[in-house]
């Protein structure tokens, strides 16, 4: 069956994925996801850059029951990851044991199926997981 | 700016809770009738009306005032997330202060969907990706407090115990049973470190504040010294505008910090002058963060503020004597005005068993989606 991205333009394909961030050609601030206008200065010339192969976990929690509209597995991790490129991103978190999540943990980007849509496609989304562990 | 004094002429409140037999217009009617009755204002007696509401739909305030034969003046419905009532109030205050109106009707009302609030705020893919649940964002802010402000899980529980204890004495609150720290900590884990009893419930209710250039007929005069709304600055990944990313570098001042600075400046008072406050407590961590951001304690001192019992009803600065949103529940459009009603009662020494003795200067605060924060300072 086919694999489709949960939304175009968020990330590059596995096995070595990157997030696609926008960088303003005016003020040089980065943002994610990419936008037509810079959310810092409203400039309209935006370059796309690949970021976030690895990062550092800043804050995390665990979502124990599925929120409205979400068809992926529960419980799942949720938090903020600091990227070496200067961005702090909101992200789902995966780990063999969610209890091992802690601030400062080195993490690595994964892109993997999150749920199957009504057409039978595996829908890919991104998450961060412990960098020391092999991808699940 | 030289501006006229603005007074709270009258207040009205519909209890916060779940009322399956009443539609939102009925809730609004109740609060508006109570507020206008107390203010002794009738048809033709106000020159503008502002209605705070989020989920109610087209011309919500118009339906209330039409049904009561009170239309004719401009009616403006105001949506600013959790600060909708605060935003409606600030518009009303500016109308009176500027001399544009002598009397303004401000009210707010809501019937919230049940469960986790589903918002049209996010693009659909964010919901599908699991990036939207509000309690998860609350939990991240709470964990930041655990890491950076000396806050413990027991402190989080203690805030909830305090507010539920205060709510026991509030006939307008939804939850009126006392809780223990153990009960709060043992309740279902929603998003670590927040348990179920550390989170407020979205619910239903309505509140009304009638503003005037002269004091109302009831109680000692209560003046609105400042009524400020501010939105966010870009950059904070954990800001209430819930972006998908931000800077790692220092966060800019939050909407609450911006609104508080401006409100204290306009009112020419400082945190040390306050006798009683009602702050946003959508979760117990949020109350502590609000206290820090409002400057009621130093940043990173939130844990000590709780540990020292400063916000208890008999503490140096009682916080949420009404029971807060944790006890009352949160009807978005009404919650900020519900605070103003409570604080008006406090300043009139009319808060019954919840009364903070001798309260003279009070502050109300809300913050949420948008982002928006409102800060209101009242004085008798």
Coordinates of C-alpha atoms in Angstrom, one line a residue, chain A residues 4 71 115-123, chain B residues 128:
Chain A
X4 CA 1.5 9.5 2.2
X71 CA -6.0 8.3 15.1
X115 CA -2.1 5.7 11.3
X116 CA -3.9 4.2 8.2
X117 CA -6.3 6.5 6.4
X118 CA -9.7 5.7 5.0
X119 CA -8.1 4.9 1.6
X120 CA -5.8 2.3 3.1
X121 CA -2.7 4.5 3.0
X122 CA -0.1 4.5 5.7
X123 CA 0.1 8.2 6.8
Chain B
X128 CA -4.3 14.3 13.1

